[in-house]
Amino acid sequence: MRPFLTQMRPFLKQMRPFLRQMRPFLTQMRPFLTQMRPFLTQLRPFLTQIRPFLTQMRPFLTQVNPFLKQMRPFLTRVCQLLLAGLTEFLRSLPRLRLVRLLARLHGRIPAVS
């Protein structure tokens, strides 16, 4: 272990100013990360399972990436319009109906047929 630490020393010295700068942010993030730990632990097996698929997809995604970058403004606009339409629709609903709709979407009360 000693030789490894000796090798790492210059790198760690170089990183010190950056780490000092990051300390307030990391301190702020600690409660959130602690809260996320169980979720991330649960997620690990799933991620391990899909890793081969993602590795296989990499060439395709690399190829498609420029196209998606080009499409971004268009897709952003479409999403904005959809969100505006949805917002307008929800505003037009009477409050009680809106509460019922949201509760149903959340799965709290079953849909009435």
Coordinates of C-alpha atoms in Angstrom, one line a residue, residues 32-78:
F32 CA -28.9 14.3 -0.4
L33 CA -26.3 11.6 -1.2
T34 CA -27.0 9.8 2.1
Q35 CA -30.7 9.8 1.3
M36 CA -29.9 8.5 -2.2
R37 CA -27.7 5.6 -1.1
P38 CA -30.5 3.0 -0.7
F39 CA -31.9 3.9 -4.1
L40 CA -28.5 3.7 -5.7
T41 CA -27.8 0.4 -4.0
Q42 CA -31.0 -1.0 -5.4
L43 CA -30.1 0.3 -8.8
R44 CA -26.7 -1.3 -9.0
P45 CA -27.9 -4.9 -10.0
F46 CA -30.1 -3.3 -12.8
L47 CA -27.2 -1.3 -14.1
T48 CA -24.9 -4.3 -14.0
Q49 CA -27.5 -6.3 -16.0
I50 CA -27.9 -3.7 -18.7
R51 CA -24.2 -2.9 -19.1
P52 CA -23.7 -5.4 -22.0
F53 CA -26.7 -3.8 -23.8
L54 CA -25.3 -0.3 -23.3
T55 CA -21.9 -1.4 -24.5
Q56 CA -23.5 -2.9 -27.6
M57 CA -25.5 0.3 -28.2
R58 CA -22.5 2.6 -28.0
P59 CA -21.5 2.6 -31.7
F60 CA -25.1 3.3 -32.7
L61 CA -25.5 6.1 -30.1
T62 CA -22.2 7.6 -31.2
Q63 CA -23.5 7.6 -34.8
V64 CA -27.0 9.1 -33.9
N65 CA -25.6 11.7 -31.5
P66 CA -24.9 14.4 -34.1
F67 CA -28.4 14.0 -35.5
L68 CA -29.9 14.3 -32.0
K69 CA -27.8 17.4 -31.3
Q70 CA -29.2 18.9 -34.5
M71 CA -32.7 18.0 -33.5
R72 CA -32.4 19.4 -30.0
P73 CA -33.9 22.9 -30.7
F74 CA -36.8 21.4 -32.5
L75 CA -37.4 18.8 -29.8
T76 CA -37.1 21.4 -27.1
R77 CA -39.7 23.5 -28.8
V78 CA -42.1 20.6 -29.2

